[in-house]
Coordinates of C-alpha atoms and ligand atoms in Angstrom, one line a residue:
Chain H
A1 CA -31.7 -51.9 -86.1
W2 CA -29.4 -53.4 -83.9
L3 CA -32.1 -53.2 -81.7
V4 CA -33.2 -56.3 -84.3
G5 CA -30.3 -58.3 -84.2
A6 CA -30.3 -58.0 -80.2
S7 CA -33.8 -59.6 -79.8
Q8 CA -32.8 -61.8 -82.2
V9 CA -29.6 -62.8 -79.9
L10 CA -31.8 -62.9 -77.0
G11 CA -34.7 -65.1 -78.7
L12 CA -32.1 -67.8 -79.9
T13 CA -30.2 -68.1 -76.4
S14 CA -33.2 -68.9 -75.1
V15 CA -34.1 -71.3 -77.0
V16 CA -30.0 -72.6 -76.8
L17 CA -30.8 -72.5 -73.3
T18 CA -34.4 -74.4 -72.9
G19 CA -32.5 -76.9 -75.0
V20 CA -29.5 -77.1 -72.6
W21 CA -31.6 -77.4 -69.7
M22 CA -34.1 -80.4 -70.8
G23 CA -30.9 -81.9 -72.6
H24 CA -28.4 -81.7 -70.3
Y25 CA -30.0 -81.7 -66.8
R26 CA -33.4 -83.1 -67.4
G27 CA -32.3 -86.6 -69.7
G28 CA -32.7 -85.4 -73.1
F29 CA -35.8 -85.7 -75.6
A30 CA -38.0 -89.1 -76.4
W31 CA -41.5 -89.5 -77.4
D32 CA -42.4 -92.5 -75.6
G33 CA -44.6 -90.9 -72.4
S34 CA -41.5 -90.7 -69.8
A35 CA -40.1 -87.6 -68.9
Q36 CA -38.2 -87.4 -71.4
E37 CA -41.1 -86.6 -73.4
F38 CA -42.2 -84.1 -71.2
N39 CA -39.0 -82.4 -71.8
L40 CA -39.7 -81.9 -75.9
H41 CA -43.3 -79.7 -74.1
P42 CA -40.7 -76.5 -72.7
L43 CA -38.5 -76.1 -76.1
C44 CA -41.6 -76.3 -78.4
M45 CA -43.4 -73.5 -76.3
V46 CA -39.9 -71.2 -76.3
L47 CA -39.2 -72.2 -80.1
G48 CA -43.1 -71.9 -81.2
L49 CA -44.7 -69.6 -79.0
V50 CA -42.3 -67.1 -77.8
F51 CA -39.7 -66.9 -80.4
L52 CA -41.2 -67.8 -83.3
H53 CA -44.0 -65.4 -82.4
G54 CA -42.0 -62.7 -81.8
D55 CA -40.3 -63.0 -84.9
A56 CA -43.5 -63.1 -87.0
I57 CA -44.2 -60.0 -85.7
L58 CA -40.9 -58.4 -86.4
V59 CA -41.2 -58.9 -89.9
Y60 CA -43.5 -55.8 -90.5
R61 CA -40.6 -53.7 -89.1
V62 CA -37.7 -55.8 -90.7
F63 CA -39.1 -55.9 -94.5
R64 CA -40.9 -52.1 -94.3
N65 CA -39.8 -51.9 -97.9
E66 CA -40.9 -55.4 -99.2
A67 CA -44.0 -55.7 -101.0
K68 CA -46.7 -56.2 -98.8
R69 CA -48.3 -59.0 -100.0
N70 CA -45.0 -60.8 -99.3
V71 CA -44.6 -59.8 -95.8
K72 CA -47.7 -60.8 -95.1
M73 CA -47.8 -64.3 -96.6
L74 CA -44.3 -64.5 -94.4
H75 CA -46.5 -63.4 -91.6
G76 CA -48.7 -65.8 -92.6
I77 CA -46.2 -68.6 -92.2
I78 CA -44.7 -67.8 -89.5
H79 CA -47.2 -68.2 -87.3
L80 CA -48.4 -71.4 -88.9
L81 CA -44.7 -72.6 -87.9
A82 CA -45.6 -71.6 -84.6
L83 CA -48.8 -72.4 -84.6
I84 CA -47.9 -76.7 -85.4
I85 CA -45.0 -76.2 -82.9
S86 CA -46.8 -75.5 -80.4
I87 CA -49.2 -77.8 -80.5
I88 CA -46.6 -80.6 -80.8
G89 CA -45.4 -79.0 -77.4
F90 CA -49.1 -79.2 -76.3
V91 CA -49.5 -82.8 -77.1
A92 CA -46.1 -84.1 -75.7
V93 CA -47.5 -82.7 -72.1
F94 CA -50.8 -84.0 -72.2
D95 CA -49.8 -87.2 -73.5
F96 CA -46.9 -87.5 -70.5
H97 CA -49.8 -86.5 -68.5
R98 CA -51.7 -89.2 -69.6
Q99 CA -49.5 -92.0 -69.6
S100 CA -47.8 -91.1 -66.0
K101 CA -51.9 -90.7 -64.9
I102 CA -51.3 -86.7 -63.6
P103 CA -54.1 -84.9 -63.6
D104 CA -54.7 -82.7 -66.3
M105 CA -55.3 -78.5 -65.9
Y106 CA -54.5 -78.4 -62.6
S107 CA -52.5 -75.5 -62.1
L108 CA -52.1 -71.5 -62.7
H109 CA -49.7 -72.3 -65.5
S110 CA -51.9 -74.9 -67.1
W111 CA -54.9 -72.3 -67.4
C112 CA -53.1 -69.3 -68.8
G113 CA -51.1 -71.9 -70.9
M114 CA -54.5 -73.2 -72.5
A115 CA -56.1 -69.6 -72.9
T116 CA -52.9 -68.1 -74.5
L117 CA -53.0 -71.4 -76.9
V118 CA -57.0 -71.2 -77.8
L119 CA -56.5 -67.2 -78.0
F120 CA -53.6 -68.0 -80.2
C121 CA -55.7 -69.9 -82.5
I122 CA -58.5 -67.5 -82.9
Q123 CA -56.3 -65.0 -83.5
W124 CA -54.7 -67.0 -86.2
V125 CA -57.8 -67.7 -87.7
M126 CA -59.0 -64.3 -87.7
G127 CA -56.3 -63.5 -89.3
L128 CA -56.3 -65.3 -92.0
L129 CA -59.9 -64.4 -92.8
F130 CA -59.4 -60.6 -92.2
F131 CA -56.4 -59.9 -94.3
L132 CA -55.5 -63.0 -96.7
F133 CA -59.2 -64.1 -98.3
P134 CA -61.0 -61.2 -99.6
V135 CA -64.4 -61.6 -97.4
A136 CA -63.7 -58.5 -95.2
S137 CA -64.4 -55.1 -96.6
S138 CA -61.1 -52.6 -96.3
W139 CA -63.8 -50.7 -94.0
L140 CA -63.7 -53.7 -91.9
R141 CA -60.1 -54.7 -92.5
A142 CA -58.7 -51.3 -91.1
S143 CA -61.1 -51.2 -88.3
Y144 CA -60.2 -54.2 -87.4
L145 CA -56.5 -53.7 -87.8
P146 CA -55.4 -52.5 -84.1
I147 CA -57.6 -55.3 -82.4
H148 CA -55.6 -57.2 -84.1
V149 CA -52.1 -55.4 -83.3
F150 CA -53.0 -54.9 -79.8
C151 CA -54.2 -59.0 -79.3
G152 CA -51.3 -60.2 -81.0
V153 CA -48.8 -58.2 -78.6
A154 CA -50.7 -59.5 -75.4
L155 CA -50.7 -63.0 -76.8
L156 CA -46.9 -62.7 -76.7
V157 CA -46.5 -61.4 -73.1
M158 CA -48.8 -63.6 -71.9
A159 CA -47.0 -66.7 -74.0
I160 CA -43.7 -65.2 -72.4
G161 CA -45.6 -65.1 -68.4
T162 CA -46.5 -68.6 -69.0
S163 CA -43.3 -69.5 -69.7
L164 CA -41.6 -68.3 -66.7
L165 CA -44.7 -69.9 -64.9
G166 CA -43.8 -73.1 -66.0
I167 CA -40.2 -72.8 -65.5
T168 CA -41.1 -72.1 -61.9
E169 CA -42.9 -75.3 -61.7
K170 CA -40.5 -77.5 -63.3
L171 CA -37.7 -76.0 -61.0
L172 CA -39.9 -76.7 -57.6
F173 CA -40.8 -80.0 -59.0
S174 CA -37.4 -81.4 -59.7
I175 CA -34.8 -79.6 -57.3
M176 CA -37.0 -78.2 -54.6
S177 CA -34.5 -79.3 -52.0
T178 CA -31.5 -77.5 -53.6
Y179 CA -33.3 -74.7 -56.0
S180 CA -32.3 -72.1 -53.0
L181 CA -28.5 -73.2 -52.6
F182 CA -27.8 -72.0 -56.2
T183 CA -27.5 -74.8 -58.1
P184 CA -26.4 -74.2 -61.7
E185 CA -30.0 -75.7 -62.8
G186 CA -31.8 -73.6 -61.0
V187 CA -29.4 -70.8 -62.0
L188 CA -29.2 -71.3 -65.9
A189 CA -33.2 -71.4 -65.2
N190 CA -33.2 -68.4 -63.9
I191 CA -31.4 -66.6 -66.9
L192 CA -33.8 -68.4 -69.1
G193 CA -36.0 -66.3 -67.9
I194 CA -34.6 -63.1 -67.4
L195 CA -33.9 -63.7 -71.2
L196 CA -37.2 -64.5 -72.2
M197 CA -38.8 -61.5 -70.0
C198 CA -35.8 -59.0 -72.0
F199 CA -37.5 -60.2 -75.0
G200 CA -40.5 -59.3 -74.0
V201 CA -39.9 -56.0 -73.3
L202 CA -37.2 -55.4 -76.5
L203 CA -40.5 -56.4 -79.2
G204 CA -42.6 -54.8 -77.1
Y205 CA -40.3 -51.5 -77.5
L206 CA -39.8 -52.2 -81.2
I207 CA -43.1 -53.2 -82.5
Chain A
A1 CA -66.1 -46.0 -68.9
W2 CA -67.9 -49.2 -68.2
L3 CA -64.6 -51.1 -68.6
V4 CA -62.6 -48.1 -66.0
G5 CA -65.3 -50.0 -63.5
A6 CA -64.6 -53.8 -64.8
S7 CA -61.2 -53.1 -64.1
Q8 CA -61.8 -51.3 -60.7
V9 CA -64.0 -54.4 -59.7
L10 CA -60.9 -56.7 -61.0
G11 CA -58.1 -55.5 -59.3
L12 CA -60.2 -54.8 -55.6
T13 CA -61.3 -58.6 -56.0
S14 CA -57.6 -59.3 -56.9
V15 CA -56.7 -57.5 -53.5
V16 CA -59.6 -59.3 -51.7
L17 CA -58.7 -63.0 -52.8
T18 CA -55.2 -62.4 -51.8
G19 CA -56.1 -61.0 -48.2
V20 CA -58.5 -64.1 -48.2
W21 CA -56.4 -66.4 -49.3
M22 CA -53.1 -65.2 -46.9
G23 CA -55.9 -64.6 -43.9
H24 CA -58.1 -67.7 -44.1
Y25 CA -56.0 -70.8 -45.3
R26 CA -52.6 -69.3 -44.5
G27 CA -52.9 -68.4 -41.2
G28 CA -53.6 -64.9 -41.1
F29 CA -51.2 -62.1 -40.5
A30 CA -48.3 -60.7 -38.5
W31 CA -45.1 -58.7 -38.3
D32 CA -43.0 -61.4 -36.0
G33 CA -41.0 -63.5 -38.3
S34 CA -43.0 -66.0 -38.7
A35 CA -45.3 -67.6 -42.0
Q36 CA -47.9 -64.8 -40.8
E37 CA -45.2 -62.5 -41.8
F38 CA -44.3 -63.7 -44.8
N39 CA -48.3 -63.5 -45.6
L40 CA -48.4 -60.0 -45.2
H41 CA -45.5 -59.9 -48.8
P42 CA -48.9 -61.0 -51.6
L43 CA -51.2 -59.0 -49.9
C44 CA -48.8 -55.8 -49.7
M45 CA -46.9 -56.6 -53.5
V46 CA -50.6 -57.2 -55.1
L47 CA -52.2 -53.6 -53.2
G48 CA -49.3 -51.6 -54.1
L49 CA -47.2 -53.0 -57.1
V50 CA -50.7 -54.0 -58.9
F51 CA -53.8 -52.7 -57.9
L52 CA -52.8 -48.5 -56.9
H53 CA -49.8 -48.6 -59.5
G54 CA -52.4 -49.2 -62.0
D55 CA -54.7 -47.1 -60.7
A56 CA -52.1 -44.5 -60.6
I57 CA -51.5 -45.0 -64.4
L58 CA -55.3 -44.8 -64.6
V59 CA -55.9 -41.5 -63.4
Y60 CA -55.0 -40.0 -66.9
R61 CA -57.8 -41.6 -68.3
V62 CA -60.1 -40.7 -65.6
F63 CA -59.9 -37.5 -65.1
R64 CA -59.1 -36.1 -68.8
N65 CA -61.0 -33.2 -67.9
E66 CA -59.6 -32.0 -64.8
A67 CA -56.6 -29.3 -64.5
K68 CA -53.2 -31.0 -65.7
R69 CA -51.4 -30.3 -62.2
N70 CA -54.0 -31.8 -60.3
V71 CA -53.8 -35.0 -62.5
K72 CA -50.2 -35.0 -61.9
M73 CA -50.3 -34.3 -58.0
L74 CA -52.8 -37.2 -57.6
H75 CA -50.5 -39.6 -59.8
G76 CA -47.2 -39.2 -58.1
I77 CA -49.5 -39.1 -54.7
I78 CA -50.7 -42.7 -55.7
H79 CA -47.0 -44.0 -56.8
L80 CA -46.1 -42.8 -53.2
L81 CA -48.3 -44.7 -51.5
A82 CA -47.5 -48.0 -54.0
L83 CA -43.6 -47.4 -53.6
I84 CA -44.6 -47.2 -49.8
I85 CA -46.7 -50.3 -49.5
S86 CA -44.4 -52.2 -51.9
I87 CA -41.2 -51.5 -49.6
I88 CA -43.6 -52.9 -46.6
G89 CA -44.3 -56.0 -48.3
F90 CA -40.3 -56.3 -49.5
V91 CA -39.2 -55.6 -46.0
A92 CA -41.7 -58.5 -44.8
V93 CA -40.6 -61.3 -46.5
F94 CA -36.7 -60.5 -46.3
D95 CA -37.5 -60.3 -42.6
F96 CA -39.0 -63.5 -42.3
H97 CA -36.3 -65.4 -44.7
R98 CA -33.5 -63.9 -42.3
Q99 CA -35.5 -65.2 -39.4
S100 CA -36.3 -68.3 -40.7
K101 CA -32.6 -68.8 -42.3
I102 CA -33.9 -69.1 -45.7
P103 CA -31.5 -68.0 -48.0
D104 CA -32.4 -64.5 -50.3
M105 CA -32.8 -64.3 -54.2
Y106 CA -32.7 -67.9 -55.8
S107 CA -35.8 -68.1 -57.2
L108 CA -36.8 -66.8 -60.7
H109 CA -39.6 -65.0 -59.1
S110 CA -37.3 -63.0 -56.7
W111 CA -34.9 -62.1 -59.6
C112 CA -37.8 -60.7 -61.2
G113 CA -39.4 -58.9 -58.5
M114 CA -36.1 -57.1 -57.2
A115 CA -35.7 -55.9 -61.1
T116 CA -39.6 -54.5 -61.2
L117 CA -39.0 -52.9 -57.4
V118 CA -35.6 -51.2 -58.9
L119 CA -36.8 -49.7 -61.8
F120 CA -40.1 -48.5 -60.4
C121 CA -38.0 -46.9 -57.6
I122 CA -35.8 -45.1 -60.5
Q123 CA -39.2 -44.6 -62.2
W124 CA -40.7 -43.1 -59.7
V125 CA -37.9 -40.8 -59.6
M126 CA -37.2 -39.9 -62.8
G127 CA -41.1 -39.0 -63.1
L128 CA -40.5 -36.9 -60.1
L129 CA -37.8 -35.0 -61.6
F130 CA -38.8 -34.3 -65.1
F131 CA -42.5 -33.5 -64.6
L132 CA -42.9 -31.7 -61.0
F133 CA -39.8 -30.2 -60.5
P134 CA -38.8 -27.2 -63.2
V135 CA -35.6 -28.9 -63.9
A136 CA -35.8 -30.2 -67.0
S137 CA -36.5 -28.2 -70.5
S138 CA -40.1 -28.3 -72.0
W139 CA -38.0 -29.9 -75.0
L140 CA -36.6 -32.6 -72.7
R141 CA -39.9 -33.6 -71.0
A142 CA -41.6 -34.2 -74.1
S143 CA -39.0 -36.4 -75.0
Y144 CA -39.0 -38.0 -71.9
L145 CA -42.4 -38.2 -72.3
P146 CA -42.7 -41.8 -74.2
I147 CA -40.2 -43.4 -72.5
H148 CA -41.8 -42.9 -69.2
V149 CA -45.1 -43.6 -70.6
F150 CA -43.7 -47.4 -72.1
C151 CA -41.9 -48.3 -68.7
G152 CA -44.7 -47.6 -66.6
V153 CA -46.6 -50.0 -68.5
A154 CA -43.7 -52.3 -69.2
L155 CA -43.1 -52.4 -65.2
L156 CA -47.1 -52.9 -64.8
V157 CA -47.0 -56.1 -67.2
M158 CA -43.9 -57.2 -64.7
A159 CA -45.3 -56.7 -61.6
I160 CA -48.6 -59.0 -62.6
G161 CA -45.9 -61.3 -64.2
T162 CA -43.9 -61.7 -60.9
S163 CA -47.3 -61.6 -58.8
L164 CA -48.5 -65.5 -60.6
L165 CA -45.0 -66.5 -60.3
G166 CA -44.6 -65.5 -56.7
I167 CA -48.6 -67.5 -56.1
T168 CA -47.1 -70.4 -58.2
E169 CA -44.0 -70.8 -55.8
K170 CA -46.1 -70.2 -52.8
L171 CA -48.9 -73.0 -53.9
L172 CA -45.5 -75.7 -54.3
F173 CA -44.4 -74.7 -51.1
S174 CA -47.8 -75.0 -49.2
I175 CA -49.9 -77.9 -50.7
M176 CA -47.7 -79.4 -53.7
S177 CA -49.1 -82.9 -52.7
T178 CA -52.7 -81.6 -53.1
Y179 CA -52.5 -78.8 -55.5
S180 CA -53.7 -81.1 -58.7
L181 CA -56.5 -82.7 -56.8
F182 CA -58.1 -79.3 -57.3
T183 CA -58.4 -78.3 -53.6
P184 CA -60.3 -75.0 -52.9
E185 CA -57.0 -72.7 -52.1
G186 CA -55.6 -74.2 -55.3
V187 CA -58.6 -72.8 -57.7
L188 CA -58.8 -70.0 -55.2
A189 CA -55.5 -68.6 -55.8
N190 CA -55.4 -69.9 -59.9
I191 CA -58.1 -67.2 -59.6
L192 CA -56.5 -64.6 -58.1
G193 CA -53.8 -65.2 -61.5
I194 CA -56.3 -64.9 -64.0
L195 CA -58.1 -61.9 -62.4
L196 CA -55.2 -60.1 -62.1
M197 CA -53.9 -61.3 -65.5
C198 CA -57.2 -59.8 -67.0
F199 CA -56.5 -56.4 -64.7
G200 CA -53.2 -56.1 -67.2
V201 CA -54.6 -56.8 -70.2
L202 CA -58.2 -54.3 -69.8
L203 CA -55.4 -51.8 -68.3
G204 CA -53.3 -51.8 -71.4
Y205 CA -56.4 -51.9 -73.6
L206 CA -57.6 -48.8 -71.8
I207 CA -54.2 -47.0 -71.5
Ligands
HEM301 C1 -46.3 -70.3 -74.0 C2 -45.6 -71.6 -73.2 C3 -46.1 -72.8 -72.5 C4 -47.5 -72.6 -72.8 C5 -49.0 -72.5 -73.4 C6 -48.0 -74.5 -71.6 C7 -49.0 -74.6 -71.7 C8 -49.3 -76.1 -70.7 C9 -50.3 -76.7 -70.7 C10 -51.5 -76.3 -70.9 C11 -50.4 -77.4 -69.6 C12 -50.9 -78.2 -69.1 C13 -50.9 -79.7 -69.5 C14 -51.9 -80.9 -68.5 O1 -52.9 -80.5 -67.9 O2 -52.1 -81.6 -69.0 C15 -48.3 -77.2 -69.2 C16 -48.0 -78.1 -68.6 C17 -46.6 -77.8 -68.0 N1 -45.7 -77.1 -68.1 FE1 -46.2 -75.9 -69.5 N2 -46.9 -75.0 -71.3 C18 -45.5 -73.3 -71.9 C19 -44.7 -73.3 -71.5 C20 -43.6 -73.9 -70.7 C21 -42.2 -73.9 -70.1 C22 -41.6 -73.3 -70.7 C23 -42.2 -74.9 -68.8 C24 -40.9 -75.2 -68.4 C25 -39.8 -74.7 -68.6 C26 -43.7 -75.6 -68.8 C27 -43.8 -76.5 -68.4 C28 -44.6 -76.9 -67.6 C29 -45.0 -78.2 -66.6 C30 -43.9 -78.0 -65.3 C31 -46.3 -78.5 -66.7 C32 -46.8 -79.4 -66.3 C33 -47.6 -79.2 -64.5 C34 -49.0 -78.7 -65.0 O3 -49.6 -78.8 -65.0 O4 -49.0 -77.2 -64.8 N3 -44.6 -75.1 -69.7 N4 -47.8 -76.2 -70.0
HEM302 C1 -52.0 -66.0 -84.0 C2 -51.3 -65.4 -85.2 C3 -51.0 -64.1 -85.1 C4 -50.9 -63.0 -84.4 C5 -50.2 -63.5 -83.2 C6 -50.3 -61.6 -85.0 C7 -49.8 -60.5 -84.6 C8 -49.9 -59.9 -85.3 C9 -49.2 -58.2 -84.9 C10 -48.8 -58.0 -83.5 C11 -49.1 -57.1 -85.6 C12 -48.7 -56.0 -85.7 C13 -47.1 -55.9 -86.0 C14 -46.5 -54.5 -86.2 O1 -47.0 -53.7 -86.6 O2 -45.3 -54.4 -86.2 C15 -49.8 -57.8 -86.9 C16 -49.8 -57.1 -87.7 C17 -50.4 -57.6 -89.3 N1 -51.1 -59.3 -89.0 FE1 -50.7 -60.6 -87.8 N2 -51.1 -62.1 -86.3 C18 -51.0 -63.2 -86.5 C19 -51.8 -64.4 -87.8 C20 -52.0 -63.1 -88.7 C21 -52.6 -63.8 -90.0 C22 -52.9 -65.5 -90.2 C23 -52.6 -62.7 -90.8 C24 -52.9 -63.2 -92.4 C25 -51.9 -63.3 -93.3 C26 -52.0 -61.3 -90.5 C27 -52.0 -60.5 -91.5 C28 -51.9 -58.8 -90.3 C29 -51.4 -58.0 -90.9 C30 -52.0 -57.6 -93.0 C31 -51.2 -57.0 -90.1 C32 -50.7 -55.5 -90.6 C33 -49.5 -54.7 -90.9 C34 -49.5 -53.3 -90.9 O3 -50.2 -53.4 -92.1 O4 -48.8 -53.1 -90.2 N3 -51.5 -62.0 -89.5 N4 -50.3 -59.1 -86.5
HEM303 C1 -44.9 -57.0 -57.8 C2 -45.4 -57.9 -57.2 C3 -43.7 -59.4 -56.1 C4 -42.5 -58.3 -55.9 C5 -41.8 -57.5 -56.8 C6 -42.5 -59.5 -55.1 C7 -40.9 -60.0 -55.1 C8 -40.2 -60.7 -53.6 C9 -38.9 -60.8 -53.7 C10 -37.6 -59.2 -53.8 C11 -38.7 -61.6 -52.9 C12 -37.8 -62.4 -52.5 C13 -37.9 -62.5 -51.1 C14 -35.9 -63.0 -50.4 O1 -35.1 -63.4 -51.2 O2 -35.4 -62.6 -49.1 C15 -39.5 -62.5 -52.8 C16 -40.3 -64.1 -52.4 C17 -41.2 -64.6 -52.4 N1 -42.6 -64.0 -52.5 FE1 -42.7 -62.7 -53.9 N2 -42.6 -60.7 -55.0 C18 -44.3 -60.3 -55.2 C19 -45.3 -61.0 -54.9 C20 -45.4 -61.8 -54.5 C21 -46.6 -62.7 -54.7 C22 -48.3 -62.0 -54.6 C23 -46.7 -63.9 -53.6 C24 -47.3 -65.0 -53.5 C25 -49.1 -65.0 -53.5 C26 -45.5 -64.0 -53.6 C27 -44.6 -65.1 -53.0 C28 -43.5 -64.9 -52.5 C29 -42.3 -66.3 -51.6 C30 -43.4 -67.1 -52.2 C31 -41.4 -65.8 -52.0 C32 -40.2 -66.7 -50.9 C33 -40.0 -67.2 -52.1 C34 -38.6 -67.0 -53.1 O3 -37.6 -66.2 -52.1 O4 -39.0 -67.1 -54.5 N3 -44.9 -63.1 -54.1 N4 -40.7 -61.9 -54.0
HEM304 C1 -43.1 -45.6 -60.7 C2 -43.7 -44.4 -60.6 C3 -44.4 -44.1 -62.1 C4 -45.1 -44.8 -63.3 C5 -45.0 -46.1 -63.2 C6 -45.6 -43.8 -64.2 C7 -46.2 -44.4 -64.7 C8 -47.0 -43.8 -66.1 C9 -47.9 -43.8 -66.9 C10 -47.7 -45.4 -67.4 C11 -48.7 -42.9 -67.6 C12 -49.1 -43.1 -68.6 C13 -50.4 -42.7 -68.2 C14 -51.3 -42.3 -69.7 O1 -51.4 -42.3 -70.9 O2 -52.7 -42.9 -69.5 C15 -47.9 -42.1 -67.2 C16 -48.2 -40.6 -67.4 C17 -47.7 -39.3 -66.9 N1 -46.7 -39.2 -65.6 FE1 -46.4 -41.2 -64.4 N2 -45.6 -42.9 -63.5 C18 -45.0 -43.0 -62.7 C19 -44.7 -41.9 -61.4 C20 -44.5 -40.6 -62.1 C21 -44.6 -39.2 -61.1 C22 -43.4 -39.1 -60.1 C23 -45.0 -38.3 -61.9 C24 -44.5 -36.8 -61.5 C25 -45.6 -36.2 -60.7 C26 -45.2 -38.6 -63.3 C27 -45.8 -37.7 -64.2 C28 -46.2 -38.5 -65.2 C29 -46.9 -37.2 -66.2 C30 -46.5 -35.8 -66.4 C31 -47.3 -38.0 -67.1 C32 -48.2 -37.7 -68.7 C33 -49.3 -38.0 -69.1 C34 -50.0 -37.3 -70.1 O3 -49.5 -36.2 -70.6 O4 -50.5 -38.1 -70.6 N3 -45.3 -39.9 -63.1 N4 -46.9 -42.2 -66.4
ASC305 O1 -39.0 -70.5 -49.2 C1 -39.9 -70.5 -49.1 O2 -40.5 -71.5 -47.8 C2 -41.8 -70.5 -47.6 C3 -43.6 -71.2 -47.3 O3 -43.1 -72.7 -46.9 C4 -43.5 -70.6 -46.1 O4 -44.6 -70.5 -46.0 C5 -41.7 -69.5 -48.2 O5 -42.8 -68.7 -48.2 C6 -40.7 -69.0 -48.1 O6 -39.6 -68.1 -48.9

């Protein structure tokens, strides 16, 4: 149980650190096609596709003794929230690229990120169809469950990996020449990366 | 069983692509403190800490019907090989940094990489102590086994994540200005990253 608490501390600290990095070092947030609009991208992705995604999975572990129906609703709702926030983060970076005439989808980060979000949407729709609406027979549900669980965990790992790639890209775009001098911004972003990794390992252990 | 075959194709292709990237686009290999010495680093890491690491884990799935003792030996030997090759890759990059006066351990990639290698060494020693030498009671062995398996899989995921970070760094150091124009080198390296990710997902599924 205290491990669940630790995961919440790690997750929340990650979200806050992302906010501090973008808010303090990278000039804050806006929705005007500028680099400040880009800044919403990391924040939304870490909040939606890492923290909320992780917590949506954890509810089954935390609320073991609640009525299954309620926990299922909660799981679905948190995932819906995660989906909405990640889509805002997606729109933010694509809109920034369009207005700044930067090409789309060239980087390893963007390929991994797109794969993660598309599969996340599919997982979401499948989860809804199989578990919330009574279209699938109970046999079909039972055989889909392990697939659902494996894909859910794999997607969390992919989201975390993608985030670390994004952190590395953002650092090399912004502070390439001073990164190797252990500037505070670089160290802060490295720590963010390590915390995200620890969040992933801990959730993998808890599930 | 054909999934095991697919994993071998993915793993081998990744090693070959890394060799082509470093050998053809980045000027080949050497051991003289130059950027060509650096080039050994990606190759050794992908070969040792990803491909061999993965295959050492797979032997338990592939040789289910062999004598346990032999499979254990094989598992240990492949892991020893993985360890030696990764240490060569480590020495290559540190030696290159020393001779080129580039600071050490400043990047998120290097932090993740160091964590992975240190934990890998610990896992290796623990595996040896618990399973190969008869120091641990069978009760102790049985309770360590799930930890050994979880840490082994987590380390494979960390090695793959670290590799993707290294790929992104190397691309931005070398071809930052043309990466967004879909140059062949960038696309090749992105594909390498995606193949490594697929290798990881497939192994996670097979174990
Ligand atoms: C799961 C989390 C994430 C996903 C799914 C994701 C997805 C994406 C996608 C699809 C793009 C391409 C946009 C385009 O081509 O117009 C992109 C761009 C970018 N992202 Fe992320 N991202 C994530 C997290 C992060 C984080 C945490 C950071 C930084 C701290 C970041 C930094 C960047 C940067 C610098 C770009 C622009 C360069 C490029 O196209 O690669 N991302 N992201
Ligand atoms: C992208 C969205 C989703 C992801 C990533 C995801 C992920 C997961 C994961 C990892 C688990 C295993 C939790 C555990 O065993 O501790 C799980 C369980 C489950 N999920 Fe989802 N899920 C998603 C959407 C949904 C939706 C929309 C529903 C429908 C309401 C749903 C219904 C369930 C059910 C019924 C379980 C089984 C719990 C059990 O019986 O042990 N999931 N999900
Ligand atoms: C599991 C695999 C890997 C591990 C454990 C690892 C580990 C490390 C470590 C510890 C350093 C720091 C060296 C120093 O500070 O002197 C480093 C540097 C570096 N590695 Fe890797 N590496 C891995 C894979 C890769 C791959 C596949 C690539 C590229 C394709 C790569 C590219 C780089 C680059 C460009 C540097 C120099 C910049 C820096 O210090 O971050 N690495 N690696
Ligand atoms: C860094 C090195 C190592 C890693 C990453 C690692 C990883 C793993 C993994 C992931 C498994 C689960 C395989 C499966 O269930 O399919 C496993 C099983 C096992 N490993 Fe290791 N291992 C390492 C070193 C060792 C060493 C040195 C030994 C001693 C010879 C050893 C002995 C075993 C044994 C006995 C099993 C149990 C197989 C079973 O009963 O199912 N491991 N290892
Ligand atoms: O900081 C670095 O820059 C280089 C690269 O430009 C040399 O090929 C590299 O590998 C580093 O460690």
